[in-house]
Amino acid sequence: MIESVAVTITESSQTGEARRLAMALVTRLGFQETQRGKVGIVVTEIANNLVQHARGGVVLLRSLKQNLAVGIEVLSLDKGPGMVDVDECLQDGFSTAGTSGNGLGAILRLSNLLEIYSIPKQGTALLAHVWSDSASHPPEKTLEIGAICLPKPGEDISGDAWACEVDASRSLLLVVDGLGHGTAAATAASQALRIFQDHHHLFPGAIVEAAHAALRSTRGAVLAIAEIDFEQQSVRFAGIGNISASIFSFTKHHNLVSHNGTVGHEIHKIQEFSYPWYGNGLLIMHSDGLDAKWRLDRYPGLSQKHPSLIAGMLYRDFNRERDDVTVLVAKGMSR
């Protein structure tokens, strides 16, 4: 299970909590001392920026795994004054709050990846990746993934989950929401994850059928599975329940169709649907913890950013805050 955690930052003492959680995460991942030190500085500077410039926000931490490499993703979200000129803000010595102005520059130097999306008077999303080795880490060749998966406020465990299996010609993505929340919901979601991983060589409809049989002893779940075929430039999709999914390109938009039902309890029909995939395409899938009224065109230029920034902005503005929430964004890469 991919680890993730959210830390609300409203005052300076909470920066220490963000740093502590980040250090615990990278220690579990096996980071050496030098790279752990980089993570500590990056998280501290990002959290301090939220206090000093944005009047608060949230820091999301997520473990990264690619082949044999491990890393940490640090995503900060705020609704502060935003940045008029991101490039200028990255220069050492530039500050709007009377500070030394070296924070963003330090984050840039210590991170393997830094991307920022900001709209003046509307806020900022900042994304940093630090990998366990010192060399810059290459992105996925065919698909880039961003995701947020967090429990309902007040819960320690999420009943939502997601997973992906990515290879050169075909990628499979899952979002599952165990009914309700808490431990029983998480048990159903974990069982669906196991079936997905054991059967990822099958088409989506067959995996849904296998999950339906395996989840009978649980409270059940809703889920959706998308298979992106890079050779055929197509998406094969099967969903049961209210997992939302959409495909975007520069000019096209498709809402993907699911059937009603509960996996593990009652399914009237399992059906696969086929949609076109675009070389510059985005696939966005989410549970009902995210309000479905979002519109991507509300955010100029966001579709060109890293998928984690896209997921972050949707979470920031449309998180319903009364349920577990998962937002999964997959972005086609130039081949």
Short mmCIF file of C-alpha atoms in Angstrom, two decimals:
data_model
loop_
_atom_site.label_atom_id
_atom_site.label_comp_id
_atom_site.label_asym_id
_atom_site.label_seq_id
_atom_site.Cartn_x
_atom_site.Cartn_y
_atom_site.Cartn_z
CA MET A 1 0.00 0.00 0.00
CA ILE A 2 1.36 3.41 -0.98
CA GLU A 3 1.85 5.58 2.09
CA SER A 4 0.40 9.10 2.25
CA VAL A 5 -0.39 11.63 4.97
CA ALA A 6 -1.70 15.20 5.21
CA VAL A 7 -0.49 17.86 7.67
CA THR A 8 -2.44 21.08 8.14
CA ILE A 9 -0.12 24.08 8.51
CA THR A 10 -1.55 27.21 10.12
CA GLU A 11 1.28 28.31 12.44
CA SER A 12 5.03 27.80 12.74
CA SER A 13 5.02 24.98 15.32
CA GLN A 14 3.30 22.69 12.82
CA THR A 15 6.27 22.81 10.46
CA GLY A 16 8.07 20.53 12.92
CA GLU A 17 5.26 17.98 12.71
CA ALA A 18 5.46 17.96 8.90
CA ARG A 19 9.22 17.46 9.07
CA ARG A 20 8.90 14.68 11.67
CA LEU A 21 6.38 12.75 9.59
CA ALA A 22 8.48 13.17 6.43
CA MET A 23 11.61 11.95 8.19
CA ALA A 24 9.77 8.92 9.58
CA LEU A 25 8.50 8.09 6.09
CA VAL A 26 11.88 8.29 4.34
CA THR A 27 13.53 6.35 7.17
CA ARG A 28 11.05 3.52 6.57
CA LEU A 29 11.82 3.77 2.85
CA GLY A 30 15.54 3.30 3.55
CA PHE A 31 16.89 6.78 2.73
CA GLN A 32 20.52 7.34 3.70
CA GLU A 33 21.49 10.21 6.01
CA THR A 34 22.42 12.72 3.29
CA GLN A 35 19.15 12.29 1.41
CA ARG A 36 17.15 12.35 4.66
CA GLY A 37 18.79 15.69 5.41
CA LYS A 38 17.65 17.05 2.03
CA VAL A 39 14.10 15.91 2.71
CA GLY A 40 14.12 17.61 6.11
CA ILE A 41 15.17 20.96 4.60
CA VAL A 42 12.70 20.71 1.68
CA VAL A 43 9.72 19.94 3.93
CA THR A 44 10.66 22.62 6.46
CA GLU A 45 11.03 25.30 3.77
CA ILE A 46 7.77 24.32 2.11
CA ALA A 47 5.87 24.40 5.41
CA ASN A 48 7.49 27.71 6.40
CA ASN A 49 6.36 29.21 3.09
CA LEU A 50 2.77 28.28 3.92
CA VAL A 51 3.01 30.13 7.23
CA GLN A 52 4.95 33.18 6.01
CA HIS A 53 3.41 33.78 2.59
CA ALA A 54 0.12 31.91 2.26
CA ARG A 55 -1.46 32.32 5.70
CA GLY A 56 -1.65 28.54 6.02
CA GLY A 57 -2.38 25.48 3.92
CA VAL A 58 -1.76 21.75 3.84
CA VAL A 59 1.32 19.60 3.15
CA LEU A 60 0.70 16.17 1.64
CA LEU A 61 3.43 13.52 1.85
CA ARG A 62 3.43 10.38 -0.31
CA SER A 63 5.93 7.60 -0.88
CA LEU A 64 7.12 7.04 -4.45
CA LYS A 65 8.29 3.79 -6.01
CA GLN A 66 9.60 3.29 -9.52
CA ASN A 67 11.40 0.10 -10.47
CA LEU A 68 13.93 -0.34 -7.63
CA ALA A 69 14.04 3.34 -6.63
CA VAL A 70 12.07 4.93 -3.79
CA GLY A 71 11.33 8.57 -3.09
CA ILE A 72 9.04 11.03 -1.38
CA GLU A 73 6.54 13.43 -2.87
CA VAL A 74 5.88 16.68 -1.00
CA LEU A 75 2.82 18.60 -2.20
CA SER A 76 1.73 21.87 -0.59
CA LEU A 77 -1.64 23.49 -1.29
CA ASP A 78 -2.87 26.90 -0.21
CA LYS A 79 -5.42 29.60 -1.02
CA GLY A 80 -3.07 32.49 -0.32
CA PRO A 81 -2.09 35.48 -2.47
CA GLY A 82 -0.39 33.33 -5.12
CA MET A 83 2.61 34.28 -7.26
CA VAL A 84 2.58 36.81 -10.08
CA ASP A 85 5.90 35.55 -11.50
CA VAL A 86 6.96 32.04 -10.41
CA ASP A 87 10.41 32.28 -12.02
CA GLU A 88 11.14 35.51 -10.12
CA CYS A 89 10.04 33.92 -6.84
CA LEU A 90 12.53 31.10 -7.39
CA GLN A 91 15.45 33.52 -7.43
CA ASP A 92 17.49 33.72 -4.22
CA GLY A 93 16.90 36.98 -2.38
CA PHE A 94 13.38 37.59 -3.71
CA SER A 95 10.77 37.90 -0.95
CA THR A 96 7.39 39.50 -0.43
CA ALA A 97 7.34 38.87 3.33
CA GLY A 98 10.56 40.44 4.55
CA THR A 99 12.41 37.09 4.75
CA SER A 100 15.81 36.22 3.25
CA GLY A 101 14.10 34.95 0.11
CA ASN A 102 16.18 31.77 -0.16
CA GLY A 103 13.49 29.18 0.61
CA LEU A 104 12.22 28.34 -2.89
CA GLY A 105 15.76 28.41 -4.25
CA ALA A 106 16.83 25.85 -1.63
CA ILE A 107 13.86 23.64 -2.48
CA LEU A 108 14.79 23.82 -6.17
CA ARG A 109 18.42 22.87 -5.53
CA LEU A 110 17.66 19.97 -3.19
CA SER A 111 14.76 18.40 -5.13
CA ASN A 112 14.93 16.05 -8.10
CA LEU A 113 11.71 17.64 -9.36
CA LEU A 114 10.05 20.94 -8.54
CA GLU A 115 6.87 22.22 -10.19
CA ILE A 116 4.66 25.11 -9.13
CA TYR A 117 1.16 26.10 -10.22
CA SER A 118 0.00 29.47 -8.96
CA ILE A 119 -2.77 31.94 -9.72
CA PRO A 120 -2.55 35.45 -8.20
CA LYS A 121 -5.17 35.98 -5.47
CA GLN A 122 -6.25 32.31 -5.71
CA GLY A 123 -3.36 30.35 -4.27
CA THR A 124 -0.50 28.01 -5.07
CA ALA A 125 0.27 24.32 -5.43
CA LEU A 126 3.92 23.33 -5.07
CA LEU A 127 5.26 19.86 -5.85
CA ALA A 128 8.70 18.48 -4.94
CA HIS A 129 10.15 15.00 -5.40
CA VAL A 130 13.27 13.77 -3.62
CA TRP A 131 14.57 10.31 -4.54
CA SER A 132 16.67 8.03 -2.35
CA ASP A 133 19.63 8.28 -4.71
CA SER A 134 21.29 11.61 -5.48
CA ALA A 135 20.82 11.44 -9.27
CA SER A 136 17.77 12.91 -10.94
CA HIS A 137 15.19 10.22 -11.54
CA PRO A 138 13.62 9.79 -15.00
CA PRO A 139 9.83 9.87 -15.33
CA GLU A 140 7.78 6.94 -16.55
CA LYS A 141 8.24 6.47 -20.31
CA THR A 142 4.58 6.06 -21.19
CA LEU A 143 2.53 7.34 -18.28
CA GLU A 144 3.02 9.75 -15.40
CA ILE A 145 0.90 9.22 -12.28
CA GLY A 146 -0.28 11.59 -9.56
CA ALA A 147 -2.58 10.59 -6.72
CA ILE A 148 -4.07 11.69 -3.42
CA CYS A 149 -5.65 9.09 -1.13
CA LEU A 150 -6.63 10.25 2.35
CA PRO A 151 -9.04 9.13 5.07
CA LYS A 152 -12.07 11.01 6.27
CA PRO A 153 -11.04 13.67 8.82
CA GLY A 154 -10.82 12.03 12.22
CA GLU A 155 -10.12 8.55 10.83
CA ASP A 156 -6.70 6.90 10.90
CA ILE A 157 -7.27 4.60 7.93
CA SER A 158 -8.82 5.18 4.52
CA GLY A 159 -11.49 2.98 3.00
CA ASP A 160 -10.37 4.21 -0.42
CA ALA A 161 -7.40 2.83 -2.33
CA TRP A 162 -5.79 3.00 -5.74
CA ALA A 163 -3.19 1.09 -7.70
CA CYS A 164 -1.53 1.02 -11.10
CA GLU A 165 0.40 -1.47 -13.20
CA VAL A 166 2.47 0.33 -15.85
CA ASP A 167 4.47 -1.23 -18.68
CA ALA A 168 5.66 -0.19 -22.14
CA SER A 169 2.51 -1.05 -24.09
CA ARG A 170 -0.34 -1.24 -21.55
CA SER A 171 -1.21 0.30 -18.20
CA LEU A 172 -3.95 -0.65 -15.78
CA LEU A 173 -5.36 1.71 -13.12
CA LEU A 174 -7.74 1.05 -10.24
CA VAL A 175 -9.71 3.26 -7.85
CA VAL A 176 -11.76 1.50 -5.17
CA ASP A 177 -13.97 2.82 -2.38
CA GLY A 178 -14.97 0.38 0.37
CA LEU A 179 -18.51 1.06 1.56
CA GLY A 180 -18.59 3.50 4.48
CA HIS A 181 -15.27 4.32 6.10
CA GLY A 182 -12.89 3.02 8.75
CA THR A 183 -11.46 -0.48 9.17
CA ALA A 184 -14.27 -2.45 7.52
CA ALA A 185 -14.17 -0.24 4.42
CA ALA A 186 -10.37 -0.53 4.30
CA THR A 187 -10.63 -4.33 4.47
CA ALA A 188 -12.89 -4.38 1.41
CA ALA A 189 -10.60 -1.99 -0.48
CA SER A 190 -7.52 -4.05 0.43
CA GLN A 191 -9.16 -7.21 -0.87
CA ALA A 192 -9.95 -5.45 -4.15
CA LEU A 193 -6.32 -4.31 -4.39
CA ARG A 194 -5.12 -7.88 -3.92
CA ILE A 195 -7.38 -9.16 -6.69
CA PHE A 196 -6.25 -6.33 -8.98
CA GLN A 197 -2.59 -7.13 -8.41
CA ASP A 198 -3.07 -10.87 -8.82
CA HIS A 199 -5.12 -10.51 -12.01
CA HIS A 200 -3.68 -7.41 -13.68
CA HIS A 201 -2.85 -9.45 -16.80
CA LEU A 202 -6.63 -9.74 -17.46
CA PHE A 203 -8.98 -7.20 -19.03
CA PRO A 204 -10.85 -4.82 -16.66
CA GLY A 205 -14.19 -6.66 -16.86
CA ALA A 206 -12.63 -9.97 -15.85
CA ILE A 207 -10.88 -8.33 -12.90
CA VAL A 208 -14.17 -6.79 -11.74
CA GLU A 209 -15.77 -10.24 -11.94
CA ALA A 210 -12.96 -11.77 -9.86
CA ALA A 211 -13.26 -8.96 -7.29
CA HIS A 212 -17.01 -9.50 -7.05
CA ALA A 213 -16.44 -13.10 -5.99
CA ALA A 214 -13.60 -12.24 -3.60
CA LEU A 215 -15.41 -9.41 -1.77
CA ARG A 216 -18.51 -11.41 -0.76
CA SER A 217 -17.22 -11.76 2.81
CA THR A 218 -16.63 -7.98 3.11
CA ARG A 219 -19.06 -5.06 3.29
CA GLY A 220 -18.41 -4.53 -0.44
CA ALA A 221 -17.03 -1.71 -2.54
CA VAL A 222 -17.47 0.41 -5.62
CA LEU A 223 -14.57 0.42 -8.05
CA ALA A 224 -13.42 1.26 -11.55
CA ILE A 225 -10.59 -0.11 -13.67
CA ALA A 226 -9.13 1.57 -16.75
CA GLU A 227 -6.73 -0.10 -19.16
CA ILE A 228 -4.75 2.26 -21.39
CA ASP A 229 -3.42 0.52 -24.51
CA PHE A 230 -0.64 2.68 -25.92
CA GLU A 231 -0.33 0.68 -29.15
CA GLN A 232 -4.04 0.82 -29.97
CA GLN A 233 -4.45 4.35 -28.52
CA SER A 234 -7.53 3.22 -26.64
CA VAL A 235 -8.92 2.94 -23.12
CA ARG A 236 -10.88 -0.11 -21.99
CA PHE A 237 -12.98 0.72 -18.91
CA ALA A 238 -15.20 -1.17 -16.49
CA GLY A 239 -16.77 0.33 -13.38
CA ILE A 240 -19.33 -0.56 -10.73
CA GLY A 241 -20.78 2.23 -8.60
CA ASN A 242 -19.96 5.90 -8.26
CA ILE A 243 -16.26 6.12 -9.12
CA SER A 244 -16.02 9.03 -11.57
CA ALA A 245 -13.68 8.89 -14.54
CA SER A 246 -12.94 11.28 -17.43
CA ILE A 247 -10.51 11.47 -20.34
CA PHE A 248 -9.21 14.83 -21.58
CA SER A 249 -7.07 15.96 -24.48
CA PHE A 250 -6.44 19.46 -25.82
CA THR A 251 -9.76 19.32 -27.70
CA LYS A 252 -11.72 16.29 -26.47
CA HIS A 253 -13.49 15.25 -23.27
CA HIS A 254 -15.15 11.90 -22.47
CA ASN A 255 -16.99 10.93 -19.29
CA LEU A 256 -16.54 7.18 -18.73
CA VAL A 257 -19.61 5.03 -17.99
CA SER A 258 -20.02 2.77 -14.94
CA HIS A 259 -22.96 0.53 -13.99
CA ASN A 260 -24.82 0.66 -10.68
CA GLY A 261 -24.10 -1.91 -8.03
CA THR A 262 -21.82 -2.98 -5.19
CA VAL A 263 -18.86 -5.27 -5.85
CA GLY A 264 -19.13 -8.28 -3.54
CA HIS A 265 -22.90 -7.95 -3.05
CA GLU A 266 -25.07 -7.01 -6.01
CA ILE A 267 -24.05 -6.40 -9.61
CA HIS A 268 -26.63 -6.41 -12.39
CA LYS A 269 -24.15 -6.10 -15.25
CA ILE A 270 -20.40 -5.98 -15.82
CA GLN A 271 -19.64 -4.22 -19.09
CA GLU A 272 -16.49 -2.86 -20.68
CA PHE A 273 -16.58 0.39 -22.63
CA SER A 274 -13.96 1.57 -25.11
CA TYR A 275 -12.74 5.14 -25.53
CA PRO A 276 -9.95 6.82 -27.53
CA TRP A 277 -6.65 7.62 -25.82
CA TYR A 278 -4.58 10.62 -26.86
CA GLY A 279 -0.80 11.02 -26.77
CA ASN A 280 -1.28 14.20 -24.73
CA GLY A 281 -4.20 12.76 -22.80
CA LEU A 282 -5.25 12.90 -19.17
CA LEU A 283 -7.25 10.27 -17.32
CA ILE A 284 -8.81 11.50 -14.08
CA MET A 285 -10.52 9.04 -11.71
CA HIS A 286 -11.86 9.81 -8.23
CA SER A 287 -14.07 8.52 -5.45
CA ASP A 288 -17.16 10.35 -4.22
CA GLY A 289 -15.08 12.07 -1.54
CA LEU A 290 -14.45 14.61 -4.31
CA ASP A 291 -17.35 16.73 -5.50
CA ALA A 292 -17.95 15.89 -9.17
CA LYS A 293 -18.75 19.52 -10.11
CA TRP A 294 -15.11 20.41 -10.89
CA ARG A 295 -14.09 21.71 -14.30
CA LEU A 296 -10.52 21.45 -15.54
CA ASP A 297 -10.87 24.54 -17.75
CA ARG A 298 -11.27 26.61 -14.58
CA TYR A 299 -7.47 26.28 -14.16
CA PRO A 300 -5.56 27.81 -17.11
CA GLY A 301 -2.48 25.78 -17.99
CA LEU A 302 -2.96 23.20 -15.21
CA SER A 303 -3.39 20.30 -17.65
CA GLN A 304 0.24 20.81 -18.76
CA LYS A 305 1.54 20.38 -15.22
CA HIS A 306 2.53 17.24 -13.33
CA PRO A 307 -0.47 14.97 -12.55
CA SER A 308 0.10 15.41 -8.80
CA LEU A 309 -0.47 19.16 -9.16
CA ILE A 310 -3.70 18.46 -11.05
CA ALA A 311 -4.85 16.04 -8.35
CA GLY A 312 -3.83 18.52 -5.68
CA MET A 313 -5.78 21.44 -7.10
CA LEU A 314 -8.93 19.33 -7.47
CA TYR A 315 -8.53 18.04 -3.91
CA ARG A 316 -7.96 21.55 -2.56
CA ASP A 317 -11.09 23.01 -4.15
CA PHE A 318 -13.53 20.06 -4.27
CA ASN A 319 -12.73 17.81 -1.31
CA ARG A 320 -16.07 17.18 0.43
CA GLU A 321 -14.33 16.70 3.83
CA ARG A 322 -16.91 14.20 5.10
CA ASP A 323 -15.61 11.02 3.48
CA ASP A 324 -12.44 9.26 2.41
CA VAL A 325 -11.13 10.77 -0.81
CA THR A 326 -9.02 9.51 -3.70
CA VAL A 327 -8.00 11.46 -6.81
CA LEU A 328 -5.92 9.61 -9.42
CA VAL A 329 -4.52 11.43 -12.47
CA ALA A 330 -2.64 9.69 -15.28
CA LYS A 331 -0.93 11.71 -17.98
CA GLY A 332 0.34 10.45 -21.32
CA MET A 333 4.03 11.04 -21.95
CA SER A 334 5.68 11.74 -25.30
CA ARG A 335 7.20 8.55 -26.64
#
